[in-house]
PDB file of C-alpha atoms in Angstrom:
ATOM      1  CA  MET B   1     117.307  92.475 121.472  1.00  0.00           C
ATOM      2  CA  LEU B   2     116.866  90.619 124.738  1.00  0.00           C
ATOM      3  CA  ASP B   3     114.294  91.527 127.343  1.00  0.00           C
ATOM      4  CA  ILE B   4     115.908  93.009 130.463  1.00  0.00           C
ATOM      5  CA  ASN B   5     114.017  90.572 132.685  1.00  0.00           C
ATOM      6  CA  PHE B   6     115.457  87.669 130.706  1.00  0.00           C
ATOM      7  CA  ILE B   7     118.931  89.160 131.130  1.00  0.00           C
ATOM      8  CA  LYS B   8     118.369  89.559 134.884  1.00  0.00           C
ATOM      9  CA  GLU B   9     117.193  85.981 135.271  1.00  0.00           C
ATOM     10  CA  ASN B  10     119.875  84.493 132.992  1.00  0.00           C
ATOM     11  CA  ALA B  11     122.834  86.830 133.409  1.00  0.00           C
ATOM     12  CA  LYS B  12     125.492  84.144 133.262  1.00  0.00           C
ATOM     13  CA  LYS B  13     123.897  82.435 130.246  1.00  0.00           C
ATOM     14  CA  VAL B  14     123.591  85.757 128.406  1.00  0.00           C
ATOM     15  CA  GLN B  15     127.209  86.642 129.215  1.00  0.00           C
ATOM     16  CA  THR B  16     128.397  83.271 127.907  1.00  0.00           C
ATOM     17  CA  GLY B  17     126.236  83.479 124.789  1.00  0.00           C
ATOM     18  CA  ALA B  18     127.498  86.963 123.979  1.00  0.00           C
ATOM     19  CA  HIS B  19     131.098  85.848 124.475  1.00  0.00           C
ATOM     20  CA  ASN B  20     130.559  82.834 122.201  1.00  0.00           C
ATOM     21  CA  LYS B  21     129.285  85.182 119.479  1.00  0.00           C
ATOM     22  CA  GLY B  22     132.335  87.404 119.826  1.00  0.00           C
ATOM     23  CA  PHE B  23     130.757  90.217 121.853  1.00  0.00           C
ATOM     24  CA  ASP B  24     132.549  91.649 124.869  1.00  0.00           C
ATOM     25  CA  ILE B  25     129.643  92.700 127.087  1.00  0.00           C
ATOM     26  CA  ASP B  26     129.720  93.465 130.802  1.00  0.00           C
ATOM     27  CA  ILE B  27     126.352  92.130 131.989  1.00  0.00           C
ATOM     28  CA  ASN B  28     126.894  93.606 135.457  1.00  0.00           C
ATOM     29  CA  LYS B  29     127.193  97.043 133.851  1.00  0.00           C
ATOM     30  CA  VAL B  30     123.963  96.432 131.922  1.00  0.00           C
ATOM     31  CA  LEU B  31     122.176  95.452 135.135  1.00  0.00           C
ATOM     32  CA  THR B  32     123.611  98.444 137.003  1.00  0.00           C
ATOM     33  CA  LEU B  33     122.483 100.818 134.258  1.00  0.00           C
ATOM     34  CA  ASP B  34     119.012  99.252 134.272  1.00  0.00           C
ATOM     35  CA  LYS B  35     118.787  99.752 138.036  1.00  0.00           C
ATOM     36  CA  GLN B  36     119.856 103.396 137.698  1.00  0.00           C
ATOM     37  CA  TYR B  37     117.344 103.893 134.892  1.00  0.00           C
ATOM     38  CA  ARG B  38     114.522 102.492 137.002  1.00  0.00           C
ATOM     39  CA  GLU B  39     115.520 104.665 139.969  1.00  0.00           C
ATOM     40  CA  LEU B  40     115.566 107.762 137.773  1.00  0.00           C
ATOM     41  CA  LEU B  41     112.229 106.796 136.279  1.00  0.00           C
ATOM     42  CA  GLY B  42     110.805 106.645 139.803  1.00  0.00           C
ATOM     43  CA  GLU B  43     112.242 110.071 140.578  1.00  0.00           C
ATOM     44  CA  VAL B  44     110.718 111.479 137.386  1.00  0.00           C
ATOM     45  CA  GLU B  45     107.320 110.050 138.324  1.00  0.00           C
ATOM     46  CA  ASN B  46     107.596 111.611 141.801  1.00  0.00           C
ATOM     47  CA  LEU B  47     108.513 114.970 140.278  1.00  0.00           C
ATOM     48  CA  ARG B  48     105.577 114.758 137.861  1.00  0.00           C
ATOM     49  CA  ALA B  49     103.210 113.977 140.707  1.00  0.00           C
ATOM     50  CA  LYS B  50     104.547 116.927 142.698  1.00  0.00           C
ATOM     51  CA  LYS B  51     104.228 119.179 139.620  1.00  0.00           C
ATOM     52  CA  ASN B  52     100.614 118.120 139.154  1.00  0.00           C
ATOM     53  CA  GLU B  53      99.905 118.729 142.831  1.00  0.00           C
ATOM     54  CA  ILE B  54     101.431 122.203 142.681  1.00  0.00           C
ATOM     55  CA  SER B  55      99.623 122.995 139.415  1.00  0.00           C
ATOM     56  CA  GLY B  56      96.333 122.112 141.070  1.00  0.00           C
ATOM     57  CA  GLU B  57      97.144 124.384 143.992  1.00  0.00           C
ATOM     58  CA  ILE B  58      98.188 127.228 141.672  1.00  0.00           C
ATOM     59  CA  SER B  59      94.903 127.151 139.776  1.00  0.00           C
ATOM     60  CA  LYS B  60      93.046 127.809 143.040  1.00  0.00           C
ATOM     61  CA  LEU B  61      95.115 130.846 144.072  1.00  0.00           C
ATOM     62  CA  ASP B  62      94.740 134.553 143.406  1.00  0.00           C
ATOM     63  CA  ASN B  63      97.351 136.329 141.244  1.00  0.00           C
ATOM     64  CA  GLN B  64      99.708 137.390 144.062  1.00  0.00           C
ATOM     65  CA  ASN B  65      99.806 133.959 145.652  1.00  0.00           C
ATOM     66  CA  ARG B  66      99.926 132.309 142.225  1.00  0.00           C
ATOM     67  CA  THR B  67     103.232 134.055 141.432  1.00  0.00           C
ATOM     68  CA  LYS B  68     104.667 132.930 144.758  1.00  0.00           C
ATOM     69  CA  LYS B  69     103.556 129.345 144.166  1.00  0.00           C
ATOM     70  CA  LYS B  70     105.027 129.353 140.637  1.00  0.00           C
ATOM     71  CA  GLU B  71     108.380 130.459 142.068  1.00  0.00           C
ATOM     72  CA  GLU B  72     108.130 127.661 144.611  1.00  0.00           C
ATOM     73  CA  ALA B  73     107.481 125.159 141.815  1.00  0.00           C
ATOM     74  CA  GLU B  74     110.430 126.461 139.793  1.00  0.00           C
ATOM     75  CA  ASN B  75     112.697 126.127 142.824  1.00  0.00           C
ATOM     76  CA  PHE B  76     111.441 122.590 143.357  1.00  0.00           C
ATOM     77  CA  ALA B  77     112.261 121.742 139.738  1.00  0.00           C
ATOM     78  CA  LEU B  78     115.722 123.266 140.064  1.00  0.00           C
ATOM     79  CA  ASP B  79     116.327 121.233 143.213  1.00  0.00           C
ATOM     80  CA  GLY B  80     115.427 118.098 141.266  1.00  0.00           C
ATOM     81  CA  ILE B  81     117.841 118.985 138.493  1.00  0.00           C
ATOM     82  CA  GLU B  82     120.625 119.769 140.982  1.00  0.00           C
ATOM     83  CA  PHE B  83     119.993 116.455 142.735  1.00  0.00           C
ATOM     84  CA  TYR B  84     120.279 114.604 139.427  1.00  0.00           C
ATOM     85  CA  ILE B  85     123.523 116.377 138.554  1.00  0.00           C
ATOM     86  CA  ASP B  86     125.015 115.741 141.999  1.00  0.00           C
ATOM     87  CA  GLU B  87     124.074 112.070 141.892  1.00  0.00           C
ATOM     88  CA  HIS B  88     125.204 111.332 138.347  1.00  0.00           C
ATOM     89  CA  PHE B  89     128.079 113.659 137.519  1.00  0.00           C
TER      90      PHE B  89
END
């Protein structure tokens, strides 16, 4: 398997090499998918950071406010899922 950075830096060479070995590969599609993957990975990291922030806030609250904050966190998670679905489907 080739490293994605090698593919990025040598896209034409990789495309030619794959073709010479009888593989029909769309390198542009590979690069597009890698970009989407990295964007989604960034979104996941942002959501994790927000979750950790909210979890820290929840631990400091009394029971009534804790329930409210948990609902807020669930809504935030649902918004993230809806965003993903809207963007990718």
